[in-house]
Amino acid sequence: MVRLLLSIKATLENVTNLVLPRSTLSTSSVKCTTCNETHPKIVSLNRIELHRVSTGKDNTAHFVWRCGLCKRESSAKFETSSPPQPYPADANGQFAPLIIIDCRGLEFISFDPRGTWKCEGLESGTPFTQFEFEGGEWVDYDEKAKLPVGISEIESQWSRA
């Protein structure tokens, strides 16, 4: 079992508390730790759905994958004791923890910020929900604060937790 920490870094403009909604976390690639084969397609984890793992009685995981090369079944599960952490404005331009995932037989290699995100206005607290990054950035306008808002230059790194 390996606990992996996903940290993100972004440039925030007049927003704070960037976080993934409860549904999906997308990653670019996953690697089998048995044979080191990298899966060629993007895979997604869902924090709501659980899938049965073939080993053990009543074992479940948020992501179950069988390696195409060595045929070993691997799994990943979000740590329930460590919910997703919002990326705050004071971490602007620095890596900060987002989420911890318990991995068995696999490792995530990279992260793709696909899917819907949410944040709030730094000055006004205005909620911005259900937005996606297009071309690696998001821009909008905070009517309450009368300021432009945006997020750009998203980077990520996986490390042992």
mmCIF file with all atom_site columns, N, CA, C and O in Angstrom, residues 70-95:
data_model
loop_
_atom_site.group_PDB
_atom_site.id
_atom_site.type_symbol
_atom_site.label_atom_id
_atom_site.label_alt_id
_atom_site.label_comp_id
_atom_site.label_asym_id
_atom_site.label_entity_id
_atom_site.label_seq_id
_atom_site.pdbx_PDB_ins_code
_atom_site.Cartn_x
_atom_site.Cartn_y
_atom_site.Cartn_z
_atom_site.occupancy
_atom_site.B_iso_or_equiv
_atom_site.pdbx_formal_charge
_atom_site.auth_seq_id
_atom_site.auth_comp_id
_atom_site.auth_asym_id
_atom_site.auth_atom_id
_atom_site.pdbx_PDB_model_num
ATOM 1   N N  . CYS A 1 70 ? 0.845   -7.188 -17.480 1.00 0.00 ? 70 CYS A N  1
ATOM 2   C CA . CYS A 1 70 ? 1.014   -8.300 -16.536 1.00 0.00 ? 70 CYS A CA 1
ATOM 3   C C  . CYS A 1 70 ? -0.307  -8.854 -16.007 1.00 0.00 ? 70 CYS A C  1
ATOM 4   O O  . CYS A 1 70 ? -0.321  -9.849 -15.298 1.00 0.00 ? 70 CYS A O  1
ATOM 5   N N  . LYS A 1 71 ? -1.417  -8.196 -16.328 1.00 0.00 ? 71 LYS A N  1
ATOM 6   C CA . LYS A 1 71 ? -2.773  -8.631 -15.965 1.00 0.00 ? 71 LYS A CA 1
ATOM 7   C C  . LYS A 1 71 ? -3.070  -8.562 -14.471 1.00 0.00 ? 71 LYS A C  1
ATOM 8   O O  . LYS A 1 71 ? -4.075  -9.084 -14.000 1.00 0.00 ? 71 LYS A O  1
ATOM 9   N N  . ARG A 1 72 ? -2.228  -7.909 -13.692 1.00 0.00 ? 72 ARG A N  1
ATOM 10  C CA . ARG A 1 72 ? -2.463  -7.783 -12.262 1.00 0.00 ? 72 ARG A CA 1
ATOM 11  C C  . ARG A 1 72 ? -3.547  -6.743 -12.001 1.00 0.00 ? 72 ARG A C  1
ATOM 12  O O  . ARG A 1 72 ? -3.558  -5.685 -12.605 1.00 0.00 ? 72 ARG A O  1
ATOM 13  N N  . GLU A 1 73 ? -4.443  -7.043 -11.073 1.00 0.00 ? 73 GLU A N  1
ATOM 14  C CA . GLU A 1 73 ? -5.468  -6.090 -10.681 1.00 0.00 ? 73 GLU A CA 1
ATOM 15  C C  . GLU A 1 73 ? -4.909  -5.165 -9.608  1.00 0.00 ? 73 GLU A C  1
ATOM 16  O O  . GLU A 1 73 ? -4.272  -5.609 -8.655  1.00 0.00 ? 73 GLU A O  1
ATOM 17  N N  . SER A 1 74 ? -5.136  -3.874 -9.783  1.00 0.00 ? 74 SER A N  1
ATOM 18  C CA . SER A 1 74 ? -4.680  -2.864 -8.840  1.00 0.00 ? 74 SER A CA 1
ATOM 19  C C  . SER A 1 74 ? -5.858  -1.974 -8.485  1.00 0.00 ? 74 SER A C  1
ATOM 20  O O  . SER A 1 74 ? -6.862  -1.942 -9.194  1.00 0.00 ? 74 SER A O  1
ATOM 21  N N  . SER A 1 75 ? -5.723  -1.231 -7.388  1.00 0.00 ? 75 SER A N  1
ATOM 22  C CA . SER A 1 75 ? -6.832  -0.385 -6.967  1.00 0.00 ? 75 SER A CA 1
ATOM 23  C C  . SER A 1 75 ? -6.344  0.880  -6.275  1.00 0.00 ? 75 SER A C  1
ATOM 24  O O  . SER A 1 75 ? -5.196  0.965  -5.843  1.00 0.00 ? 75 SER A O  1
ATOM 25  N N  . ALA A 1 76 ? -7.241  1.847  -6.201  1.00 0.00 ? 76 ALA A N  1
ATOM 26  C CA . ALA A 1 76 ? -6.956  3.101  -5.506  1.00 0.00 ? 76 ALA A CA 1
ATOM 27  C C  . ALA A 1 76 ? -8.220  3.547  -4.785  1.00 0.00 ? 76 ALA A C  1
ATOM 28  O O  . ALA A 1 76 ? -9.332  3.348  -5.265  1.00 0.00 ? 76 ALA A O  1
ATOM 29  N N  . LYS A 1 77 ? -8.018  4.143  -3.625  1.00 0.00 ? 77 LYS A N  1
ATOM 30  C CA . LYS A 1 77 ? -9.146  4.577  -2.809  1.00 0.00 ? 77 LYS A CA 1
ATOM 31  C C  . LYS A 1 77 ? -8.812  5.916  -2.164  1.00 0.00 ? 77 LYS A C  1
ATOM 32  O O  . LYS A 1 77 ? -7.722  6.100  -1.623  1.00 0.00 ? 77 LYS A O  1
ATOM 33  N N  . PHE A 1 78 ? -9.748  6.861  -2.243  1.00 0.00 ? 78 PHE A N  1
ATOM 34  C CA . PHE A 1 78 ? -9.568  8.140  -1.575  1.00 0.00 ? 78 PHE A CA 1
ATOM 35  C C  . PHE A 1 78 ? -9.573  7.914  -0.068  1.00 0.00 ? 78 PHE A C  1
ATOM 36  O O  . PHE A 1 78 ? -10.386 7.133  0.429   1.00 0.00 ? 78 PHE A O  1
ATOM 37  N N  . GLU A 1 79 ? -8.697  8.586  0.635   1.00 0.00 ? 79 GLU A N  1
ATOM 38  C CA . GLU A 1 79 ? -8.690  8.481  2.087   1.00 0.00 ? 79 GLU A CA 1
ATOM 39  C C  . GLU A 1 79 ? -9.860  9.270  2.650   1.00 0.00 ? 79 GLU A C  1
ATOM 40  O O  . GLU A 1 79 ? -9.952  10.474 2.448   1.00 0.00 ? 79 GLU A O  1
ATOM 41  N N  . THR A 1 80 ? -10.741 8.579  3.355   1.00 0.00 ? 80 THR A N  1
ATOM 42  C CA . THR A 1 80 ? -11.914 9.248  3.913   1.00 0.00 ? 80 THR A CA 1
ATOM 43  C C  . THR A 1 80 ? -11.538 10.152 5.081   1.00 0.00 ? 80 THR A C  1
ATOM 44  O O  . THR A 1 80 ? -12.235 11.121 5.353   1.00 0.00 ? 80 THR A O  1
ATOM 45  N N  . SER A 1 81 ? -10.431 9.852  5.752   1.00 0.00 ? 81 SER A N  1
ATOM 46  C CA . SER A 1 81 ? -10.002 10.680 6.879   1.00 0.00 ? 81 SER A CA 1
ATOM 47  C C  . SER A 1 81 ? -9.312  11.966 6.420   1.00 0.00 ? 81 SER A C  1
ATOM 48  O O  . SER A 1 81 ? -9.006  12.824 7.231   1.00 0.00 ? 81 SER A O  1
ATOM 49  N N  . SER A 1 82 ? -9.050  12.081 5.120   1.00 0.00 ? 82 SER A N  1
ATOM 50  C CA . SER A 1 82 ? -8.374  13.250 4.578   1.00 0.00 ? 82 SER A CA 1
ATOM 51  C C  . SER A 1 82 ? -9.139  13.787 3.367   1.00 0.00 ? 82 SER A C  1
ATOM 52  O O  . SER A 1 82 ? -8.813  13.482 2.234   1.00 0.00 ? 82 SER A O  1
ATOM 53  N N  . PRO A 1 83 ? -10.182 14.593 3.602   1.00 0.00 ? 83 PRO A N  1
ATOM 54  C CA . PRO A 1 83 ? -10.968 15.128 2.478   1.00 0.00 ? 83 PRO A CA 1
ATOM 55  C C  . PRO A 1 83 ? -10.145 16.093 1.630   1.00 0.00 ? 83 PRO A C  1
ATOM 56  O O  . PRO A 1 83 ? -9.103  16.588 2.086   1.00 0.00 ? 83 PRO A O  1
ATOM 57  N N  . PRO A 1 84 ? -10.591 16.396 0.423   1.00 0.00 ? 84 PRO A N  1
ATOM 58  C CA . PRO A 1 84 ? -9.854  17.332 -0.433  1.00 0.00 ? 84 PRO A CA 1
ATOM 59  C C  . PRO A 1 84 ? -9.651  18.677 0.259   1.00 0.00 ? 84 PRO A C  1
ATOM 60  O O  . PRO A 1 84 ? -10.564 19.201 0.888   1.00 0.00 ? 84 PRO A O  1
ATOM 61  N N  . GLN A 1 85 ? -8.439  19.187 0.157   1.00 0.00 ? 85 GLN A N  1
ATOM 62  C CA . GLN A 1 85 ? -8.109  20.469 0.769   1.00 0.00 ? 85 GLN A CA 1
ATOM 63  C C  . GLN A 1 85 ? -8.257  21.589 -0.252  1.00 0.00 ? 85 GLN A C  1
ATOM 64  O O  . GLN A 1 85 ? -7.735  21.478 -1.352  1.00 0.00 ? 85 GLN A O  1
ATOM 65  N N  . PRO A 1 86 ? -8.923  22.681 0.092   1.00 0.00 ? 86 PRO A N  1
ATOM 66  C CA . PRO A 1 86 ? -9.016  23.801 -0.835  1.00 0.00 ? 86 PRO A CA 1
ATOM 67  C C  . PRO A 1 86 ? -7.650  24.469 -1.019  1.00 0.00 ? 86 PRO A C  1
ATOM 68  O O  . PRO A 1 86 ? -6.859  24.526 -0.078  1.00 0.00 ? 86 PRO A O  1
ATOM 69  N N  . TYR A 1 87 ? -7.397  24.935 -2.221  1.00 0.00 ? 87 TYR A N  1
ATOM 70  C CA . TYR A 1 87 ? -6.156  25.664 -2.510  1.00 0.00 ? 87 TYR A CA 1
ATOM 71  C C  . TYR A 1 87 ? -6.415  27.137 -2.190  1.00 0.00 ? 87 TYR A C  1
ATOM 72  O O  . TYR A 1 87 ? -7.150  27.813 -2.894  1.00 0.00 ? 87 TYR A O  1
ATOM 73  N N  . PRO A 1 88 ? -5.791  27.663 -1.110  1.00 0.00 ? 88 PRO A N  1
ATOM 74  C CA . PRO A 1 88 ? -6.094  29.024 -0.668  1.00 0.00 ? 88 PRO A CA 1
ATOM 75  C C  . PRO A 1 88 ? -5.282  30.092 -1.405  1.00 0.00 ? 88 PRO A C  1
ATOM 76  O O  . PRO A 1 88 ? -4.245  29.802 -2.000  1.00 0.00 ? 88 PRO A O  1
ATOM 77  N N  . ALA A 1 89 ? -5.750  31.320 -1.324  1.00 0.00 ? 89 ALA A N  1
ATOM 78  C CA . ALA A 1 89 ? -5.068  32.445 -1.975  1.00 0.00 ? 89 ALA A CA 1
ATOM 79  C C  . ALA A 1 89 ? -3.662  32.655 -1.414  1.00 0.00 ? 89 ALA A C  1
ATOM 80  O O  . ALA A 1 89 ? -2.760  33.068 -2.143  1.00 0.00 ? 89 ALA A O  1
ATOM 81  N N  . ASP A 1 90 ? -3.444  32.341 -0.138  1.00 0.00 ? 90 ASP A N  1
ATOM 82  C CA . ASP A 1 90 ? -2.111  32.562 0.431   1.00 0.00 ? 90 ASP A CA 1
ATOM 83  C C  . ASP A 1 90 ? -1.085  31.531 -0.048  1.00 0.00 ? 90 ASP A C  1
ATOM 84  O O  . ASP A 1 90 ? 0.107   31.688 0.193   1.00 0.00 ? 90 ASP A O  1
ATOM 85  N N  . ALA A 1 91 ? -1.533  30.491 -0.740  1.00 0.00 ? 91 ALA A N  1
ATOM 86  C CA . ALA A 1 91 ? -0.609  29.517 -1.342  1.00 0.00 ? 91 ALA A CA 1
ATOM 87  C C  . ALA A 1 91 ? -0.316  29.865 -2.794  1.00 0.00 ? 91 ALA A C  1
ATOM 88  O O  . ALA A 1 91 ? 0.370   29.122 -3.488  1.00 0.00 ? 91 ALA A O  1
ATOM 89  N N  . ASN A 1 92 ? -0.834  30.984 -3.269  1.00 0.00 ? 92 ASN A N  1
ATOM 90  C CA . ASN A 1 92 ? -0.717  31.401 -4.661  1.00 0.00 ? 92 ASN A CA 1
ATOM 91  C C  . ASN A 1 92 ? 0.704   31.215 -5.201  1.00 0.00 ? 92 ASN A C  1
ATOM 92  O O  . ASN A 1 92 ? 1.656   31.765 -4.655  1.00 0.00 ? 92 ASN A O  1
ATOM 93  N N  . GLY A 1 93 ? 0.835   30.405 -6.257  1.00 0.00 ? 93 GLY A N  1
ATOM 94  C CA . GLY A 1 93 ? 2.135   30.166 -6.877  1.00 0.00 ? 93 GLY A CA 1
ATOM 95  C C  . GLY A 1 93 ? 3.017   29.168 -6.161  1.00 0.00 ? 93 GLY A C  1
ATOM 96  O O  . GLY A 1 93 ? 4.163   28.964 -6.548  1.00 0.00 ? 93 GLY A O  1
ATOM 97  N N  . GLN A 1 94 ? 2.499   28.497 -5.131  1.00 0.00 ? 94 GLN A N  1
ATOM 98  C CA . GLN A 1 94 ? 3.268   27.490 -4.388  1.00 0.00 ? 94 GLN A CA 1
ATOM 99  C C  . GLN A 1 94 ? 2.471   26.188 -4.349  1.00 0.00 ? 94 GLN A C  1
ATOM 100 O O  . GLN A 1 94 ? 1.248   26.205 -4.402  1.00 0.00 ? 94 GLN A O  1
ATOM 101 N N  . PHE A 1 95 ? 3.180   25.079 -4.230  1.00 0.00 ? 95 PHE A N  1
ATOM 102 C CA . PHE A 1 95 ? 2.488   23.798 -4.132  1.00 0.00 ? 95 PHE A CA 1
ATOM 103 C C  . PHE A 1 95 ? 1.813   23.682 -2.771  1.00 0.00 ? 95 PHE A C  1
ATOM 104 O O  . PHE A 1 95 ? 2.387   24.031 -1.746  1.00 0.00 ? 95 PHE A O  1
#
